[in-house]
Amino acid sequence: MAEFTLDALGWNEWFASQSGRCRENDSMARVAAVDRDQLLLIGKPGYFRAKLSGKNLYESEAALQRPCVGDWVCAEKSARDQFGIVHAIFDRKTILRRKEPGDPVEYQMIAANVDFVIIVQSCRYDFNLKRLERYLVMVKDGGAVPLILLTKIDLIAPDALAAQINEIRSAGITEAVVALSNVTKEGVDNLRSILAPGKTYCFVGSSGVGKSTIINALIGRDVHETKDVSGTGEGRHTTVRRELSLLENGAMVIDNPGMRELGVLGAEGGIEASYSDVLALASQCRFRDCTHTKEPGCAVLDALDRGRIGADHYGNFMKLRKESERYQMSHAEKRKKDRDFGRFIKSVKKDLEDD
Ligand SMILES: Nc1nc2c(ncn2[C@@H]2O[C@H](COP(=O)(O)OP(=O)(O)OP(=O)(O)O)[C@@H](O)[C@H]2O)c(=O)[nH]1
Ligand SMILES: [Mg+2]
Ligand SMILES: [Zn+2]
């Protein structure tokens, strides 16, 4: 099994100053992936599986405090154990988190301790300045450095690409922009050359923009599944979990599911920009919970009747709205499960104390 130095995995002074929280038999390791209560860690001896210690489970009921990809942890693992035990999580140097849809505002961790976040947009279907600006805010908010990656340049003319870059610069955005094609490979070496050993790069962006494809190209083999996009250029959420991988040159990359999967739709996605006319109308409906299908006083249906908005536009809006609602519902159900699980843990703890 490969051996690693902690420095190669991104260890630095920030974490070293906290190493006092590890126990005698613990060693330091980094979270490469999270699968429910199981963690894939990478440390000096290489990759190994681990679980949270019981004590850590109670303390980390808040989603943001649970270990996520990129975290540094103290873990105890002897050769005969199948799983290591995580005793502590280091304070994060940077965080990447996104707002959950809903009120009050809640956050979901995307990754921890990433140095750079590569914001990916496909210049053919996905390019959107407003969304790019929101991503930039999200990245800077957590302390990482943003980079901008435009993919699929094989699908547009060079002057159209130049116009997009010009649009980015005109908006006062000064971050590095790399443009590439995974088909012709133009620009791939350019991206590779800016990835530094020991640094961690997290790729974010809509589904189908080519995140996994470019990461596979950087790794040199297909470890991340990719899939064709539909005719409309809409992705299909091929990647379902976050995973940190090591490149040959020593840089680390984290793949992510497309942001739609994470529920950006509605809150931060294109729906707002593309349907601002319908949303403005919807705010004038008589009922606050109007579904715009049959209610009296519905401003959206009224505009549809008068031909002020097209039937296609209305249909697409309703389709997206349904999709977004389905996501929010499943999200609420998931949270309920998390709460029930928290109660279960508490009751077990209480039983133990009562004994
Ligand atoms: N023409 C063209 N197609 C590309 C390019 N990069 C990726 N694709 C294709 O776009 C599709 C989606 O690519 P993925 O890498 O799966 O996209 P993703 O961003 O990982 O998507 P999620 O995992 O759903 O978030 C695949 O069919 C790729 O072959 C490119 O530069 N040009
Ligand atoms: Mg993917
Ligand atoms: Zn309405």
GROMACS .gro file of C-alpha atoms and ligand atoms in nm:
model
  389
    1MET     CA    1   0.000   0.000   0.000
    2ALA     CA    2   0.121   0.349  -0.084
    3GLU     CA    3   0.267   0.560   0.194
    4PHE     CA    4   0.202   0.930   0.229
    5THR     CA    5   0.351   1.216   0.425
    6LEU     CA    6   0.103   1.440   0.605
    7ASP     CA    7   0.246   1.743   0.425
    8ALA     CA    8   0.162   1.582   0.092
    9LEU     CA    9  -0.199   1.557   0.210
   10GLY     CA   10  -0.218   1.927   0.294
   11TRP     CA   11  -0.107   1.923   0.659
   12ASN     CA   12   0.026   2.261   0.778
   13GLU     CA   13   0.088   2.482   1.082
   14TRP     CA   14  -0.283   2.545   1.130
   15PHE     CA   15  -0.349   2.177   1.196
   16ALA     CA   16  -0.016   2.111   1.373
   17SER     CA   17  -0.111   2.365   1.639
   18GLN     CA   18  -0.419   2.153   1.720
   19SER     CA   19  -0.250   1.812   1.732
   20GLY     CA   20  -0.274   1.819   2.113
   21ARG     CA   21  -0.632   1.702   2.084
   22CYS     CA   22  -0.523   1.361   1.950
   23ARG     CA   23  -0.480   1.071   2.196
   24GLU     CA   24  -0.163   0.872   2.237
   25ASN     CA   25  -0.260   0.595   1.993
   26ASP     CA   26  -0.425   0.827   1.742
   27SER     CA   27  -0.276   0.928   1.414
   28MET     CA   28  -0.374   1.216   1.189
   29ALA     CA   29  -0.570   1.142   0.872
   30ARG     CA   30  -0.777   1.324   0.615
   31VAL     CA   31  -1.135   1.243   0.514
   32ALA     CA   32  -1.141   1.130   0.149
   33ALA     CA   33  -1.509   1.032   0.139
   34VAL     CA   34  -1.814   1.000   0.364
   35ASP     CA   35  -2.065   0.717   0.329
   36ARG     CA   36  -2.338   0.760   0.592
   37ASP     CA   37  -2.162   0.670   0.921
   38GLN     CA   38  -1.856   0.531   0.746
   39LEU     CA   39  -1.554   0.739   0.652
   40LEU     CA   40  -1.278   0.671   0.405
   41LEU     CA   41  -0.962   0.819   0.551
   42ILE     CA   42  -0.621   0.873   0.402
   43GLY     CA   43  -0.317   0.899   0.626
   44LYS     CA   44   0.047   0.796   0.644
   45PRO     CA   45  -0.025   0.425   0.583
   46GLY     CA   46  -0.261   0.499   0.293
   47TYR     CA   47  -0.640   0.460   0.272
   48PHE     CA   48  -0.844   0.300   0.553
   49ARG     CA   49  -1.206   0.290   0.666
   50ALA     CA   50  -1.319   0.444   0.995
   51LYS     CA   51  -1.623   0.529   1.205
   52LEU     CA   52  -1.696   0.803   1.454
   53SER     CA   53  -1.647   0.722   1.819
   54GLY     CA   54  -1.971   0.712   2.021
   55LYS     CA   55  -1.881   1.028   2.206
   56ASN     CA   56  -1.823   1.205   1.879
   57LEU     CA   57  -2.162   1.097   1.752
   58TYR     CA   58  -2.351   1.280   2.026
   59GLU     CA   59  -2.147   1.590   1.988
   60SER     CA   60  -2.178   1.610   1.615
   61GLU     CA   61  -2.553   1.605   1.575
   62ALA     CA   62  -2.535   1.941   1.401
   63ALA     CA   63  -2.474   1.867   1.035
   64LEU     CA   64  -2.200   2.125   1.003
   65GLN     CA   65  -1.997   1.962   1.278
   66ARG     CA   66  -2.002   1.615   1.129
   67PRO     CA   67  -1.688   1.521   0.939
   68CYS     CA   68  -1.699   1.599   0.570
   69VAL     CA   69  -1.464   1.543   0.281
   70GLY     CA   70  -1.138   1.733   0.333
   71ASP     CA   71  -1.154   1.733   0.713
   72TRP     CA   72  -0.851   1.640   0.924
   73VAL     CA   73  -0.925   1.396   1.207
   74CYS     CA   74  -0.753   1.205   1.488
   75ALA     CA   75  -0.811   0.835   1.433
   76GLU     CA   76  -0.708   0.521   1.615
   77LYS     CA   77  -0.654   0.210   1.406
   78SER     CA   78  -0.464  -0.106   1.487
   79ALA     CA   79  -0.371  -0.356   1.219
   80ARG     CA   80  -0.636  -0.606   1.332
   81ASP     CA   81  -0.929  -0.361   1.337
   82GLN     CA   82  -1.148  -0.349   1.032
   83PHE     CA   83  -1.242   0.012   1.107
   84GLY     CA   84  -1.047   0.292   1.263
   85ILE     CA   85  -1.218   0.507   1.527
   86VAL     CA   86  -1.232   0.884   1.485
   87HIS     CA   87  -1.185   1.063   1.820
   88ALA     CA   88  -1.167   1.427   1.714
   89ILE     CA   89  -1.210   1.658   1.418
   90PHE     CA   90  -0.967   1.947   1.367
   91ASP     CA   91  -1.094   2.302   1.335
   92ARG     CA   92  -1.129   2.381   0.967
   93LYS     CA   93  -0.901   2.627   0.794
   94THR     CA   94  -1.149   2.693   0.513
   95ILE     CA   95  -1.502   2.574   0.455
   96LEU     CA   96  -1.720   2.544   0.150
   97ARG     CA   97  -2.085   2.538   0.239
   98ARG     CA   98  -2.409   2.621   0.068
   99LYS     CA   99  -2.742   2.753   0.183
  100GLU     CA  100  -3.025   2.505   0.204
  101PRO     CA  101  -3.351   2.618   0.051
  102GLY     CA  102  -3.599   2.725   0.316
  103ASP     CA  103  -3.641   2.944   0.615
  104PRO     CA  104  -3.464   2.977   0.858
  105VAL     CA  105  -3.143   2.961   0.660
  106GLU     CA  106  -2.944   2.646   0.715
  107TYR     CA  107  -2.614   2.542   0.566
  108GLN     CA  108  -2.482   2.223   0.423
  109MET     CA  109  -2.111   2.146   0.415
  110ILE     CA  110  -1.966   2.072   0.073
  111ALA     CA  111  -1.600   2.034   0.168
  112ALA     CA  112  -1.347   2.144   0.429
  113ASN     CA  113  -0.990   2.266   0.409
  114VAL     CA  114  -0.987   2.320   0.035
  115ASP     CA  115  -0.733   2.574  -0.091
  116PHE     CA  116  -0.902   2.646  -0.423
  117VAL     CA  117  -1.256   2.601  -0.550
  118ILE     CA  118  -1.287   2.555  -0.924
  119ILE     CA  119  -1.622   2.695  -1.036
  120VAL     CA  120  -1.717   2.507  -1.352
  121GLN     CA  121  -1.957   2.633  -1.616
  122SER     CA  122  -2.009   2.489  -1.962
  123CYS     CA  123  -1.977   2.771  -2.211
  124ARG     CA  124  -2.235   2.609  -2.438
  125TYR     CA  125  -2.544   2.567  -2.217
  126ASP     CA  126  -2.454   2.673  -1.870
  127PHE     CA  127  -2.273   3.006  -1.883
  128ASN     CA  128  -2.446   3.249  -1.648
  129LEU     CA  129  -2.279   3.553  -1.497
  130LYS     CA  130  -2.525   3.596  -1.210
  131ARG     CA  131  -2.480   3.237  -1.100
  132LEU     CA  132  -2.103   3.273  -1.131
  133GLU     CA  133  -2.116   3.576  -0.902
  134ARG     CA  134  -2.317   3.381  -0.644
  135TYR     CA  135  -2.062   3.100  -0.652
  136LEU     CA  136  -1.780   3.353  -0.605
  137VAL     CA  137  -1.950   3.489  -0.294
  138MET     CA  138  -2.001   3.137  -0.159
  139VAL     CA  139  -1.635   3.046  -0.211
  140LYS     CA  140  -1.484   3.364  -0.068
  141ASP     CA  141  -1.721   3.343   0.227
  142GLY     CA  142  -1.551   3.019   0.334
  143GLY     CA  143  -1.195   3.144   0.288
  144ALA     CA  144  -1.090   2.949  -0.022
  145VAL     CA  145  -0.961   3.100  -0.347
  146PRO     CA  146  -1.195   3.073  -0.647
  147LEU     CA  147  -1.085   2.977  -0.998
  148ILE     CA  148  -1.316   2.979  -1.299
  149LEU     CA  149  -1.328   2.694  -1.547
  150LEU     CA  150  -1.523   2.712  -1.873
  151THR     CA  151  -1.571   2.372  -2.039
  152LYS     CA  152  -1.697   2.247  -2.376
  153ILE     CA  153  -1.523   2.516  -2.582
  154ASP     CA  154  -1.543   2.273  -2.874
  155LEU     CA  155  -1.915   2.352  -2.891
  156ILE     CA  156  -1.888   2.728  -2.944
  157ALA     CA  157  -1.703   2.961  -3.180
  158PRO     CA  158  -1.382   3.126  -3.053
  159ASP     CA  159  -1.535   3.473  -3.064
  160ALA     CA  160  -1.832   3.356  -2.855
  161LEU     CA  161  -1.586   3.230  -2.593
  162ALA     CA  162  -1.396   3.559  -2.607
  163ALA     CA  163  -1.727   3.741  -2.550
  164GLN     CA  164  -1.800   3.533  -2.240
  165ILE     CA  165  -1.457   3.599  -2.092
  166ASN     CA  166  -1.505   3.965  -2.175
  167GLU     CA  167  -1.840   3.957  -1.992
  168ILE     CA  168  -1.666   3.810  -1.685
  169ARG     CA  169  -1.396   4.078  -1.689
  170SER     CA  170  -1.646   4.357  -1.751
  171ALA     CA  171  -1.829   4.254  -1.436
  172GLY     CA  172  -1.507   4.327  -1.245
  173ILE     CA  173  -1.425   3.961  -1.180
  174THR     CA  174  -1.048   3.925  -1.169
  175GLU     CA  175  -1.009   3.556  -1.080
  176ALA     CA  176  -0.815   3.328  -1.314
  177VAL     CA  177  -1.023   3.186  -1.599
  178VAL     CA  178  -0.927   2.862  -1.772
  179ALA     CA  179  -1.118   2.744  -2.080
  180LEU     CA  180  -1.092   2.389  -2.209
  181SER     CA  181  -1.247   2.110  -2.409
  182ASN     CA  182  -1.253   1.754  -2.286
  183VAL     CA  183  -1.316   1.650  -2.645
  184THR     CA  184  -1.029   1.820  -2.825
  185LYS     CA  185  -0.818   1.836  -2.502
  186GLU     CA  186  -0.739   2.200  -2.577
  187GLY     CA  187  -0.666   2.375  -2.246
  188VAL     CA  188  -0.645   2.056  -2.036
  189ASP     CA  189  -0.267   2.087  -1.989
  190ASN     CA  190  -0.321   2.451  -1.905
  191LEU     CA  191  -0.546   2.352  -1.612
  192ARG     CA  192  -0.309   2.074  -1.509
  193SER     CA  193  -0.019   2.319  -1.490
  194ILE     CA  194  -0.191   2.540  -1.233
  195LEU     CA  195  -0.264   2.254  -0.989
  196ALA     CA  196   0.006   2.255  -0.720
  197PRO     CA  197   0.123   1.956  -0.513
  198GLY     CA  198  -0.014   1.943  -0.158
  199LYS     CA  199  -0.300   2.178  -0.244
  200THR     CA  200  -0.667   2.078  -0.254
  201TYR     CA  201  -0.902   2.177  -0.535
  202CYS     CA  202  -1.278   2.133  -0.512
  203PHE     CA  203  -1.482   2.129  -0.835
  204VAL     CA  204  -1.835   2.274  -0.818
  205GLY     CA  205  -2.097   2.361  -1.078
  206SER     CA  206  -2.422   2.247  -1.238
  207SER     CA  207  -2.481   1.886  -1.334
  208GLY     CA  208  -2.347   1.790  -1.675
  209VAL     CA  209  -2.086   2.064  -1.716
  210GLY     CA  210  -1.803   1.807  -1.725
  211LYS     CA  211  -1.658   1.808  -1.370
  212SER     CA  212  -1.605   1.432  -1.353
  213THR     CA  213  -1.480   1.418  -1.712
  214ILE     CA  214  -1.204   1.670  -1.646
  215ILE     CA  215  -1.113   1.509  -1.312
  216ASN     CA  216  -1.082   1.171  -1.485
  217ALA     CA  217  -0.857   1.332  -1.746
  218LEU     CA  218  -0.639   1.480  -1.470
  219ILE     CA  219  -0.618   1.147  -1.285
  220GLY     CA  220  -0.544   0.971  -1.611
  221ARG     CA  221  -0.806   0.701  -1.578
  222ASP     CA  222  -1.181   0.678  -1.536
  223VAL     CA  223  -1.246   0.661  -1.164
  224HIS     CA  224  -1.548   0.890  -1.173
  225GLU     CA  225  -1.860   0.796  -1.365
  226THR     CA  226  -1.971   1.042  -1.633
  227LYS     CA  227  -2.282   1.044  -1.845
  228ASP     CA  228  -2.426   1.196  -2.160
  229VAL     CA  229  -2.640   1.499  -2.114
  230SER     CA  230  -2.986   1.528  -2.268
  231GLY     CA  231  -3.047   1.722  -2.587
  232THR     CA  232  -3.124   2.037  -2.391
  233GLY     CA  233  -2.781   2.028  -2.233
  234GLU     CA  234  -2.930   1.951  -1.896
  235GLY     CA  235  -2.722   1.719  -1.678
  236ARG     CA  236  -2.844   1.409  -1.501
  237HIS     CA  237  -2.662   1.404  -1.170
  238THR     CA  238  -2.421   1.128  -1.248
  239THR     CA  239  -2.194   1.192  -0.951
  240VAL     CA  240  -2.365   1.112  -0.623
  241ARG     CA  241  -2.092   1.152  -0.369
  242ARG     CA  242  -1.798   1.374  -0.297
  243GLU     CA  243  -1.459   1.220  -0.317
  244LEU     CA  244  -1.104   1.340  -0.273
  245SER     CA  245  -0.852   1.194  -0.518
  246LEU     CA  246  -0.477   1.236  -0.544
  247LEU     CA  247  -0.323   1.332  -0.876
  248GLU     CA  248   0.014   1.201  -0.986
  249ASN     CA  249   0.174   1.544  -0.940
  250GLY     CA  250   0.056   1.552  -0.576
  251ALA     CA  251  -0.241   1.789  -0.609
  252MET     CA  252  -0.571   1.674  -0.457
  253VAL     CA  253  -0.906   1.712  -0.631
  254ILE     CA  254  -1.260   1.676  -0.497
  255ASP     CA  255  -1.543   1.587  -0.735
  256ASN     CA  256  -1.897   1.693  -0.645
  257PRO     CA  257  -2.247   1.610  -0.755
  258GLY     CA  258  -2.395   1.884  -0.973
  259MET     CA  259  -2.537   2.165  -0.764
  260ARG     CA  260  -2.893   2.101  -0.878
  261GLU     CA  261  -2.866   1.776  -0.687
  262LEU     CA  262  -2.788   1.982  -0.380
  263GLY     CA  263  -3.102   2.186  -0.425
  264VAL     CA  264  -2.962   2.504  -0.569
  265LEU     CA  265  -3.260   2.507  -0.801
  266GLY     CA  266  -3.494   2.783  -0.700
  267ALA     CA  267  -3.267   2.932  -0.440
  268GLU     CA  268  -2.961   3.002  -0.649
  269GLY     CA  269  -3.003   2.828  -0.983
  270GLY     CA  270  -3.109   2.965  -1.316
  271ILE     CA  271  -3.479   2.943  -1.230
  272GLU     CA  272  -3.480   3.288  -1.079
  273ALA     CA  273  -3.299   3.456  -1.365
  274SER     CA  274  -3.486   3.271  -1.640
  275TYR     CA  275  -3.831   3.305  -1.485
  276SER     CA  276  -3.813   3.643  -1.317
  277ASP     CA  277  -4.123   3.748  -1.516
  278VAL     CA  278  -4.330   3.454  -1.385
  279LEU     CA  279  -4.197   3.497  -1.032
  280ALA     CA  280  -4.292   3.866  -1.039
  281LEU     CA  281  -4.643   3.773  -1.147
  282ALA     CA  282  -4.665   3.499  -0.883
  283SER     CA  283  -4.601   3.753  -0.611
  284GLN     CA  284  -4.926   3.922  -0.715
  285CYS     CA  285  -5.147   3.614  -0.686
  286ARG     CA  286  -5.435   3.649  -0.440
  287PHE     CA  287  -5.328   3.347  -0.233
  288ARG     CA  288  -4.980   3.322  -0.093
  289ASP     CA  289  -4.971   2.946  -0.151
  290CYS     CA  290  -5.116   2.974  -0.503
  291THR     CA  291  -5.015   2.679  -0.722
  292HIS     CA  292  -5.093   2.874  -1.043
  293THR     CA  293  -5.308   2.590  -1.173
  294LYS     CA  294  -5.671   2.681  -1.094
  295GLU     CA  295  -5.694   2.943  -0.818
  296PRO     CA  296  -5.908   3.255  -0.854
  297GLY     CA  297  -5.701   3.571  -0.860
  298CYS     CA  298  -5.396   3.392  -1.000
  299ALA     CA  299  -5.184   3.653  -1.176
  300VAL     CA  300  -4.982   3.388  -1.360
  301LEU     CA  301  -5.289   3.223  -1.517
  302ASP     CA  302  -5.427   3.567  -1.597
  303ALA     CA  303  -5.108   3.660  -1.784
  304LEU     CA  304  -5.118   3.325  -1.963
  305ASP     CA  305  -5.477   3.393  -2.074
  306ARG     CA  306  -5.385   3.734  -2.205
  307GLY     CA  307  -5.084   3.596  -2.390
  308ARG     CA  308  -4.842   3.800  -2.180
  309ILE     CA  309  -4.642   3.485  -2.109
  310GLY     CA  310  -4.608   3.194  -2.354
  311ALA     CA  311  -4.758   2.851  -2.290
  312ASP     CA  312  -4.414   2.685  -2.326
  313HIS     CA  313  -4.256   2.925  -2.081
  314TYR     CA  314  -4.538   2.862  -1.832
  315GLY     CA  315  -4.508   2.484  -1.883
  316ASN     CA  316  -4.134   2.484  -1.824
  317PHE     CA  317  -4.173   2.697  -1.515
  318MET     CA  318  -4.429   2.457  -1.369
  319LYS     CA  319  -4.207   2.158  -1.445
  320LEU     CA  320  -3.908   2.312  -1.271
  321ARG     CA  321  -4.120   2.419  -0.977
  322LYS     CA  322  -4.243   2.063  -0.931
  323GLU     CA  323  -3.889   1.930  -0.945
  324SER     CA  324  -3.775   2.184  -0.689
  325GLU     CA  325  -4.064   2.097  -0.457
  326ARG     CA  326  -3.986   1.729  -0.482
  327TYR     CA  327  -3.630   1.804  -0.379
  328GLN     CA  328  -3.737   2.018  -0.086
  329MET     CA  329  -3.977   1.753   0.033
  330SER     CA  330  -3.720   1.476   0.026
  331HIS     CA  331  -3.484   1.712   0.201
  332ALA     CA  332  -3.734   1.773   0.481
  333GLU     CA  333  -3.788   1.399   0.514
  334LYS     CA  334  -3.416   1.344   0.534
  335ARG     CA  335  -3.385   1.599   0.809
  336LYS     CA  336  -3.663   1.431   1.002
  337LYS     CA  337  -3.473   1.103   0.976
  338ASP     CA  338  -3.161   1.277   1.105
  339ARG     CA  339  -3.358   1.411   1.400
  340ASP     CA  340  -3.504   1.069   1.476
  341PHE     CA  341  -3.157   0.924   1.461
  342GLY     CA  342  -3.036   1.189   1.705
  343ARG     CA  343  -3.316   1.095   1.945
  344PHE     CA  344  -3.229   0.729   1.910
  345ILE     CA  345  -2.867   0.800   2.001
  346LYS     CA  346  -2.978   1.002   2.303
  347SER     CA  347  -3.206   0.724   2.425
  348VAL     CA  348  -2.928   0.466   2.391
  349LYS     CA  349  -2.697   0.695   2.582
  350LYS     CA  350  -2.960   0.737   2.853
  351ASP     CA  351  -3.011   0.359   2.879
  352LEU     CA  352  -2.640   0.315   2.924
  353GLU     CA  353  -2.632   0.578   3.197
  354ASP     CA  354  -2.935   0.429   3.372
  355ASP     CA  355  -2.777   0.083   3.385
  356LIG     N1  356  -1.858   1.845  -2.616
  356LIG     C1  357  -1.807   1.830  -2.493
  356LIG     N2  358  -1.866   1.745  -2.407
  356LIG     C2  359  -1.813   1.733  -2.283
  356LIG     C3  360  -1.700   1.808  -2.241
  356LIG     N3  361  -1.673   1.777  -2.112
  356LIG     C4  362  -1.765   1.685  -2.075
  356LIG     N4  363  -1.849   1.657  -2.176
  356LIG     C5  364  -1.963   1.564  -2.174
  356LIG     O1  365  -2.063   1.616  -2.086
  356LIG     C6  366  -2.133   1.510  -2.022
  356LIG     C7  367  -2.139   1.533  -1.873
  356LIG     O2  368  -2.010   1.525  -1.819
  356LIG     P1  369  -1.983   1.486  -1.665
  356LIG     O3  370  -1.835   1.490  -1.646
  356LIG     O4  371  -2.055   1.363  -1.626
  356LIG     O5  372  -2.052   1.610  -1.592
  356LIG     P2  373  -2.054   1.641  -1.434
  356LIG     O6  374  -2.032   1.788  -1.420
  356LIG     O7  375  -1.961   1.550  -1.360
  356LIG     O8  376  -2.206   1.607  -1.398
  356LIG     P3  377  -2.267   1.561  -1.252
  356LIG     O9  378  -2.183   1.448  -1.203
  356LIG    O10  379  -2.407   1.520  -1.286
  356LIG    O11  380  -2.262   1.682  -1.166
  356LIG     C8  381  -2.059   1.381  -2.063
  356LIG    O12  382  -2.132   1.321  -2.169
  356LIG     C9  383  -1.927   1.431  -2.113
  356LIG    O13  384  -1.871   1.345  -2.210
  356LIG    C10  385  -1.641   1.898  -2.335
  356LIG    O14  386  -1.541   1.968  -2.308
  356LIG     N5  387  -1.699   1.906  -2.459
  357MG      MG  388  -1.992   1.416  -1.212
  358ZN      ZN  389  -5.098   3.197  -0.900
   0.00000   0.00000   0.00000
